[in-house]
XYZ file of N, CA and C in Angstrom:
564
model
N -1.827 15.528 22.614
C -2.262 14.820 21.408
C -2.402 13.333 21.760
N -3.563 12.747 21.426
C -3.773 11.340 21.617
C -2.901 10.592 20.650
N -2.371 9.449 21.081
C -1.551 8.624 20.230
C -2.264 8.144 19.020
N -1.573 8.118 17.922
C -2.144 7.625 16.641
C -1.530 6.264 16.309
N -2.216 5.552 15.434
C -1.761 4.263 14.972
C -1.162 4.470 13.571
N 0.143 4.205 13.445
C 0.883 4.474 12.180
C 1.354 3.133 11.626
N 1.161 3.001 10.310
C 1.666 1.817 9.583
C 2.941 2.211 8.918
N 4.014 1.431 9.104
C 5.304 1.665 8.449
C 5.595 0.544 7.514
N 5.738 0.850 6.218
C 6.094 -0.178 5.200
C 7.565 -0.263 5.031
N 8.129 -1.447 5.334
C 9.572 -1.630 5.188
C 9.851 -2.898 4.381
N 11.097 -3.056 4.002
C 11.566 -4.221 3.322
C 13.055 -4.358 3.451
N 13.586 -5.496 3.026
C 15.027 -5.661 3.156
C 15.776 -4.510 2.450
N 16.785 -4.047 3.120
C 17.680 -2.988 2.737
C 16.996 -1.651 2.698
N 15.945 -1.522 3.543
C 15.493 -0.180 3.867
C 16.629 0.557 4.543
N 16.658 1.846 4.416
C 17.731 2.626 5.048
C 17.602 2.529 6.595
N 18.692 2.215 7.263
C 18.669 1.950 8.689
C 18.140 3.104 9.478
N 18.737 4.318 9.331
C 18.276 5.474 10.139
C 16.841 5.817 9.806
N 16.457 5.696 8.542
C 15.113 6.062 8.106
C 14.054 5.069 8.557
N 14.506 3.936 9.042
C 13.631 2.916 9.648
C 13.626 3.045 11.181
N 14.804 2.942 11.743
C 14.936 2.896 13.203
C 14.512 4.196 13.852
N 14.976 5.320 13.359
C 14.718 6.599 14.026
C 13.231 6.934 14.067
N 12.523 6.895 12.956
C 11.070 7.203 13.031
C 10.311 6.196 13.894
N 10.659 4.917 13.779
C 9.994 3.856 14.506
C 10.112 4.192 16.017
N 11.265 4.514 16.477
C 11.486 4.781 17.906
C 10.991 6.168 18.315
N 11.245 7.163 17.515
C 10.848 8.520 17.876
C 9.329 8.680 17.961
N 8.612 8.096 17.034
C 7.174 8.211 17.027
C 6.533 7.455 18.204
N 7.120 6.352 18.601
C 6.664 5.670 19.817
C 7.004 6.480 21.037
N 8.157 7.142 21.048
C 8.550 7.965 22.203
C 7.542 9.040 22.477
N 6.922 9.598 21.449
C 5.933 10.680 21.666
C 4.499 10.130 21.757
N 4.340 8.821 21.908
C 3.035 8.277 22.250
C 2.277 7.567 21.145
N 2.861 7.386 19.962
C 2.163 6.751 18.879
C 2.498 5.248 18.826
N 1.556 4.490 18.243
C 1.804 3.079 17.973
C 2.296 2.956 16.536
N 3.412 2.292 16.309
C 3.974 2.119 14.979
C 4.008 0.629 14.704
N 3.295 0.190 13.667
C 3.345 -1.182 13.245
C 4.197 -1.280 11.968
N 5.329 -2.023 12.077
C 6.201 -2.172 10.961
C 5.931 -3.502 10.281
N 5.651 -3.418 8.938
C 5.267 -4.593 8.203
C 6.072 -4.720 6.924
N 6.187 -5.931 6.425
C 6.840 -6.235 5.119
C 6.109 -7.344 4.446
N 5.809 -7.187 3.157
C 5.130 -8.288 2.447
C 5.985 -9.560 2.552
N 5.309 -10.699 2.639
C 5.930 -12.027 2.681
C 6.783 -12.307 3.923
N 6.680 -11.420 4.942
C 7.418 -11.692 6.192
C 6.410 -11.537 7.355
N 6.356 -12.507 8.239
C 5.419 -12.421 9.368
C 5.973 -11.611 10.512
N 5.047 -11.263 11.412
C 5.450 -10.603 12.688
C 6.507 -11.436 13.357
N 7.571 -10.796 13.890
C 8.611 -11.517 14.554
C 9.821 -11.800 13.644
N 9.581 -11.816 12.332
C 10.688 -11.959 11.370
C 11.426 -10.618 11.353
N 12.429 -10.543 10.527
C 13.178 -9.262 10.483
C 13.520 -8.949 9.025
N 13.856 -7.639 8.853
C 14.437 -7.186 7.597
C 15.875 -6.829 7.856
N 16.687 -6.874 6.857
C 18.040 -6.344 6.945
C 17.993 -4.865 6.508
N 18.701 -4.035 7.198
C 18.743 -2.615 6.798
C 20.123 -2.290 6.250
N 20.249 -1.128 5.610
C 21.494 -0.659 5.059
C 21.685 0.752 5.550
N 22.914 1.086 5.879
C 23.266 2.474 6.231
C 23.775 3.204 5.017
N 23.075 4.246 4.659
C 23.505 5.077 3.514
C 24.150 6.312 4.064
N 25.383 6.623 3.615
C 26.076 7.748 4.117
C 26.533 8.654 2.995
N 26.777 9.890 3.316
C 27.212 10.873 2.367
C 28.660 11.203 2.655
N 29.558 10.524 1.978
C 30.966 10.693 2.322
C 31.850 11.074 1.126
N 31.313 11.842 0.203
C 32.119 12.426 -0.830
C 32.007 11.804 -2.201
N 31.352 10.660 -2.332
C 31.170 10.027 -3.642
C 30.060 10.741 -4.387
N 29.868 10.373 -5.643
C 28.793 10.988 -6.432
C 27.382 10.633 -5.917
N 27.297 9.573 -5.196
C 26.033 9.185 -4.574
C 26.391 8.661 -3.161
N 25.372 8.228 -2.423
C 25.597 7.726 -1.089
C 26.382 6.414 -1.111
N 27.099 6.143 -0.056
C 27.738 4.794 0.084
C 26.780 3.943 0.871
N 26.981 2.641 0.798
C 26.088 1.699 1.492
C 26.906 0.758 2.359
N 26.472 0.627 3.629
C 27.119 -0.240 4.565
C 26.065 -1.129 5.244
N 26.442 -2.279 5.756
C 25.451 -3.125 6.426
C 24.857 -2.379 7.631
N 23.534 -2.592 7.799
C 22.830 -2.006 8.959
C 22.500 -3.067 9.964
N 21.331 -2.926 10.603
C 20.899 -3.781 11.629
C 19.805 -4.752 11.160
N 19.503 -5.760 11.958
C 18.316 -6.538 11.756
C 17.192 -5.828 12.432
N 16.164 -5.472 11.754
C 15.014 -4.757 12.273
C 13.846 -5.713 12.340
N 13.324 -5.963 13.545
C 12.311 -6.929 13.771
C 10.901 -6.304 13.467
N 10.128 -7.059 12.713
C 8.751 -6.609 12.324
C 7.819 -6.891 13.509
N 6.967 -5.944 13.808
C 6.060 -6.150 14.968
C 4.619 -6.319 14.563
N 4.296 -6.492 13.236
C 3.009 -6.764 12.755
C 3.076 -7.531 11.435
N 1.922 -8.091 11.015
C 1.876 -8.856 9.799
C 1.293 -8.048 8.653
N 1.978 -8.000 7.534
C 1.448 -7.274 6.369
C 0.121 -7.841 5.922
N 0.011 -9.150 5.935
C -1.178 -9.828 5.429
C -2.458 -9.397 6.135
N -2.352 -8.908 7.362
C -3.572 -8.526 8.117
C -3.815 -7.038 8.210
N -2.980 -6.219 7.564
C -3.181 -4.781 7.680
C -4.318 -4.269 6.778
N -5.003 -3.265 7.289
C -6.079 -2.587 6.569
C -5.948 -1.104 6.813
N -5.955 -0.308 5.786
C -5.802 1.117 5.936
C -6.788 1.718 6.946
N -8.016 1.145 6.991
C -9.013 1.663 7.904
C -8.625 1.563 9.374
N -7.679 0.712 9.698
C -7.235 0.527 11.058
C -6.120 1.466 11.452
N -5.663 2.322 10.554
C -4.536 3.202 10.820
C -4.882 4.643 10.558
N -4.117 5.510 11.284
C -4.264 6.988 11.100
C -3.316 7.575 10.117
N -2.225 6.889 9.836
C -1.168 7.453 9.024
C -0.230 6.341 8.399
N 0.519 6.705 7.377
C 1.435 5.783 6.727
C 2.816 6.410 6.704
N 3.845 5.623 6.947
C 5.228 6.042 6.911
C 6.031 5.104 5.994
N 6.807 5.720 5.080
C 7.573 4.950 4.121
C 9.040 5.370 4.142
N 9.872 4.528 4.825
C 11.323 4.835 4.833
C 11.928 4.624 3.460
N 13.095 5.164 3.235
C 13.784 5.002 1.968
C 14.737 3.813 1.951
N 15.814 3.969 1.241
C 16.720 2.824 1.027
C 16.335 2.117 -0.254
N 16.784 0.874 -0.379
C 16.495 0.109 -1.583
C 15.145 -0.596 -1.562
N 14.554 -0.708 -0.384
C 13.265 -1.443 -0.257
C 12.162 -0.911 -1.205
N 11.937 0.419 -1.272
C 10.848 0.876 -2.106
C 10.921 0.465 -3.577
N 12.150 0.248 -4.075
C 12.247 -0.111 -5.523
C 11.622 -1.463 -5.777
N 11.602 -2.399 -4.796
C 10.929 -3.682 -5.062
C 9.576 -3.776 -4.398
N 9.356 -3.003 -3.304
C 8.040 -3.046 -2.663
C 6.983 -2.527 -3.650
N 7.328 -1.651 -4.558
C 6.382 -1.096 -5.533
C 5.903 -2.163 -6.532
N 6.523 -3.330 -6.527
C 6.095 -4.393 -7.408
C 4.947 -5.214 -6.823
N 4.631 -4.979 -5.558
C 3.520 -5.704 -4.892
C 2.208 -4.888 -5.095
N 1.247 -5.537 -5.746
C -0.018 -4.848 -5.962
C -0.683 -4.458 -4.662
N -0.544 -5.300 -3.609
C -1.175 -5.021 -2.354
C -0.525 -3.768 -1.687
N 0.744 -3.575 -1.909
C 1.435 -2.373 -1.369
C 0.929 -1.160 -2.064
N 0.853 -1.197 -3.393
C 0.396 -0.053 -4.161
C -1.058 0.306 -3.759
N -1.938 -0.694 -3.617
C -3.276 -0.424 -3.209
C -3.347 0.190 -1.827
N -2.512 -0.264 -0.909
C -2.480 0.301 0.437
C -2.117 1.784 0.387
N -1.074 2.117 -0.359
C -0.656 3.520 -0.522
C -1.770 4.384 -1.078
N -2.445 3.853 -2.121
C -3.558 4.565 -2.718
C -4.702 4.734 -1.714
N -4.978 3.724 -0.929
C -6.090 3.785 0.066
C -5.776 4.896 1.120
N -4.562 4.971 1.567
C -4.195 6.029 2.540
C -4.377 7.403 1.886
N -3.980 7.537 0.637
C -4.095 8.832 0.014
C -5.543 9.221 -0.265
N -6.361 8.288 -0.747
C -7.749 8.569 -0.965
C -8.478 8.978 0.299
N -8.047 8.343 1.411
C -8.612 8.699 2.724
C -8.048 9.991 3.272
N -7.130 10.596 2.571
C -6.453 11.851 2.950
C -5.774 11.776 4.297
N -5.201 10.600 4.596
C -4.523 10.392 5.864
C -3.047 10.854 5.648
N -2.401 11.296 6.721
C -1.011 11.711 6.605
C -0.108 10.549 6.080
N 0.752 10.927 5.100
C 1.735 9.996 4.573
C 3.077 10.681 4.604
N 4.016 9.978 5.282
C 5.396 10.477 5.333
C 6.285 9.566 4.528
N 7.069 10.114 3.624
C 8.014 9.327 2.795
C 9.306 10.082 2.704
N 10.407 9.343 2.823
C 11.724 9.936 2.815
C 12.627 9.195 1.838
N 13.578 9.930 1.251
C 14.625 9.384 0.389
C 14.001 8.691 -0.833
N 14.099 7.341 -0.891
C 13.538 6.602 -2.009
C 12.056 6.217 -1.754
N 11.542 6.521 -0.582
C 10.171 6.242 -0.278
C 9.175 6.784 -1.286
N 9.408 7.971 -1.836
C 8.494 8.460 -2.865
C 8.397 7.631 -4.129
N 9.316 6.657 -4.304
C 9.153 5.726 -5.411
C 7.809 4.999 -5.275
N 7.377 4.700 -4.080
C 6.070 4.041 -3.813
C 4.959 5.000 -4.158
N 5.122 6.289 -3.800
C 4.098 7.273 -4.109
C 3.932 7.418 -5.634
N 5.072 7.481 -6.313
C 5.021 7.609 -7.777
C 4.378 6.397 -8.406
N 4.770 5.188 -7.988
C 4.206 3.951 -8.546
C 2.715 3.846 -8.261
N 2.279 4.363 -7.128
C 0.840 4.312 -6.731
C 0.040 5.401 -7.479
N 0.714 6.320 -8.174
C -0.014 7.356 -8.919
C -0.588 8.421 -8.067
N -0.043 8.685 -6.863
C -0.628 9.695 -5.973
C 0.071 11.039 -6.051
N 1.053 11.199 -6.945
C 1.802 12.431 -7.026
C 1.296 13.377 -8.132
N 0.353 12.959 -8.968
C -0.176 13.807 -10.024
C -0.577 15.154 -9.513
N 0.077 16.240 -10.008
C -0.296 17.592 -9.667
C 0.169 18.023 -8.258
N 1.027 17.239 -7.660
C 1.462 17.529 -6.294
C 2.980 17.749 -6.269
N 3.461 18.359 -5.224
C 4.872 18.624 -5.037
C 5.433 17.662 -3.991
N 6.576 17.085 -4.274
C 7.162 16.075 -3.443
C 8.689 16.136 -3.478
N 9.285 15.979 -2.327
C 10.726 15.864 -2.248
C 11.099 14.385 -2.250
N 12.327 14.095 -2.498
C 12.840 12.695 -2.473
C 14.339 12.785 -2.639
N 15.040 11.677 -2.525
C 16.432 11.643 -2.846
C 16.576 12.168 -4.289
N 17.545 13.042 -4.558
C 17.604 13.653 -5.909
C 17.601 12.662 -7.092
N 18.115 11.471 -6.886
C 18.099 10.455 -7.958
C 16.722 10.004 -8.269
N 15.728 10.280 -7.412
C 14.332 9.891 -7.626
C 13.522 11.029 -8.299
N 14.158 12.153 -8.506
C 13.441 13.323 -9.109
C 12.806 12.982 -10.431
N 13.479 12.201 -11.311
C 12.785 11.888 -12.593
C 11.521 11.046 -12.396
N 11.468 10.190 -11.363
C 10.268 9.414 -11.148
C 9.154 10.271 -10.633
N 9.456 11.255 -9.769
C 8.447 12.185 -9.279
C 7.872 12.903 -10.460
N 8.728 13.417 -11.365
C 8.241 14.181 -12.506
C 7.465 13.329 -13.521
N 7.959 12.089 -13.793
C 7.293 11.201 -14.694
C 5.912 10.789 -14.195
N 5.724 10.807 -12.897
C 4.423 10.439 -12.325
C 3.477 11.592 -12.284
N 3.870 12.766 -12.812
C 3.004 13.916 -12.860
C 3.179 14.847 -11.672
N 4.190 14.593 -10.834
C 4.443 15.479 -9.702
C 5.526 16.491 -10.028
N 5.586 17.466 -9.144
C 6.658 18.445 -9.192
C 7.670 18.131 -8.124
N 8.935 18.021 -8.499
C 9.995 17.671 -7.572
C 10.398 18.923 -6.761
N 10.357 18.835 -5.431
C 10.798 19.881 -4.536
C 12.267 19.726 -4.275
N 13.071 20.572 -4.928
C 14.526 20.523 -4.818
C 14.919 21.330 -3.569
N 14.954 20.682 -2.451
C 15.202 21.340 -1.142
C 16.470 20.822 -0.554
N 16.948 21.452 0.506
C 18.177 21.001 1.206
C 18.008 19.568 1.780
N 19.099 18.870 1.898
C 19.080 17.488 2.393
C 18.539 17.419 3.823
N 18.536 18.529 4.518
C 18.084 18.566 5.895
C 16.692 19.249 6.026
N 15.957 19.375 4.934
C 14.696 20.039 4.919
C 13.540 19.027 4.542
N 12.328 19.426 4.820
C 11.164 18.591 4.483
C 10.127 19.470 3.821
N 9.256 18.833 3.032
C 8.242 19.561 2.247
C 6.881 18.958 2.550
N 5.867 19.824 2.752
C 4.506 19.341 2.971
C 3.629 19.827 1.815
N 2.844 18.865 1.286
C 1.805 19.193 0.263
C 0.563 18.401 0.713
N -0.355 19.103 1.306
C -1.589 18.432 1.762
C -1.286 17.409 2.821
N -1.614 16.136 2.538
C -1.387 15.059 3.479
C -0.009 14.416 3.333
N 0.811 14.870 2.418
C 2.116 14.328 2.156
C 3.180 15.170 2.834
N 4.111 14.473 3.540
C 5.325 15.135 4.027
C 6.497 14.300 3.545
N 7.388 14.931 2.800
C 8.487 14.249 2.172
C 9.840 14.947 2.438
N 10.915 14.178 2.287
C 12.259 14.731 2.558
C 13.250 13.932 1.738
N 14.430 14.571 1.444
C 15.447 13.932 0.616
C 16.199 12.768 1.271
N 16.387 12.811 2.576
C 17.207 11.761 3.200
C 17.184 11.952 4.709
N 17.839 11.021 5.445
C 17.776 11.035 6.916
C 18.326 12.329 7.581
N 19.185 13.118 6.993
C 19.589 14.378 7.659
C 18.357 15.287 7.927
N 17.259 15.061 7.205
C 16.028 15.866 7.387
C 15.135 15.362 8.516
N 15.552 14.332 9.214
C 14.675 13.798 10.252
C 14.069 14.837 11.210
N 14.827 15.793 11.726
C 14.175 16.787 12.613
C 13.011 17.512 11.984
N 13.173 18.004 10.737
C 12.077 18.695 10.107
C 10.959 17.730 9.643
N 11.416 16.619 9.015
C 10.455 15.632 8.465
C 9.544 15.060 9.556
N 10.122 14.632 10.638
C 9.323 14.052 11.712
C 8.467 15.112 12.432
N 9.010 16.331 12.592
C 8.205 17.389 13.211
C 7.006 17.749 12.312
N 7.199 17.835 11.022
C 6.091 18.144 10.106
C 5.071 16.998 10.039
N 5.573 15.746 10.089
C 4.671 14.613 10.157
C 3.862 14.650 11.450
N 4.522 14.912 12.566
C 3.819 15.029 13.874
C 2.715 16.102 13.794
N 2.989 17.189 13.099
C 1.969 18.263 12.960
C 0.786 17.718 12.202
N 1.047 16.975 11.086
C -0.048 16.404 10.363
C -0.886 15.383 11.169
N -0.215 14.720 12.053
C -0.875 13.743 12.913
C -1.876 14.362 13.911
N -1.682 15.654 14.174
C -2.615 16.347 15.088
C -3.926 16.473 14.425
């Protein structure tokens, strides 16, 4: 498989594993991954957060790493990329407030390019209006947003992934093996 060019939308307090693991794993198998964040230039960084499942009613949050951006959001164009990746964490809740982010997500979907979103990443899909009539997984707390946006929530195991056309979604980082494998299949 020839390497693809993948755009990864991140922001402060994106989930650490959901940012670092796909970024590194996709490069390991030959793809180029450009990580961008609105209002932050190439070379700047985002702070990540580690979300863990340790017995509380929801995930716990711990400080993560500084993740360095390797591209500029201001210069990205959907036409220059083969796919889009959206990590979860808290970043999607405020990234969806950027009109340019919403338009970018819509452009990838209209072009029917592969889109991978995990955990809270589907908040961007819902805000962009691309879930109407489609099935999508997400962190369970995001199920109401999936449904309110006209999508059907895929209630799957935390270590599973779901594919609907060009979308591959999963509830959280324990699904990385399935989520990334299914995304890699879409990239072919």
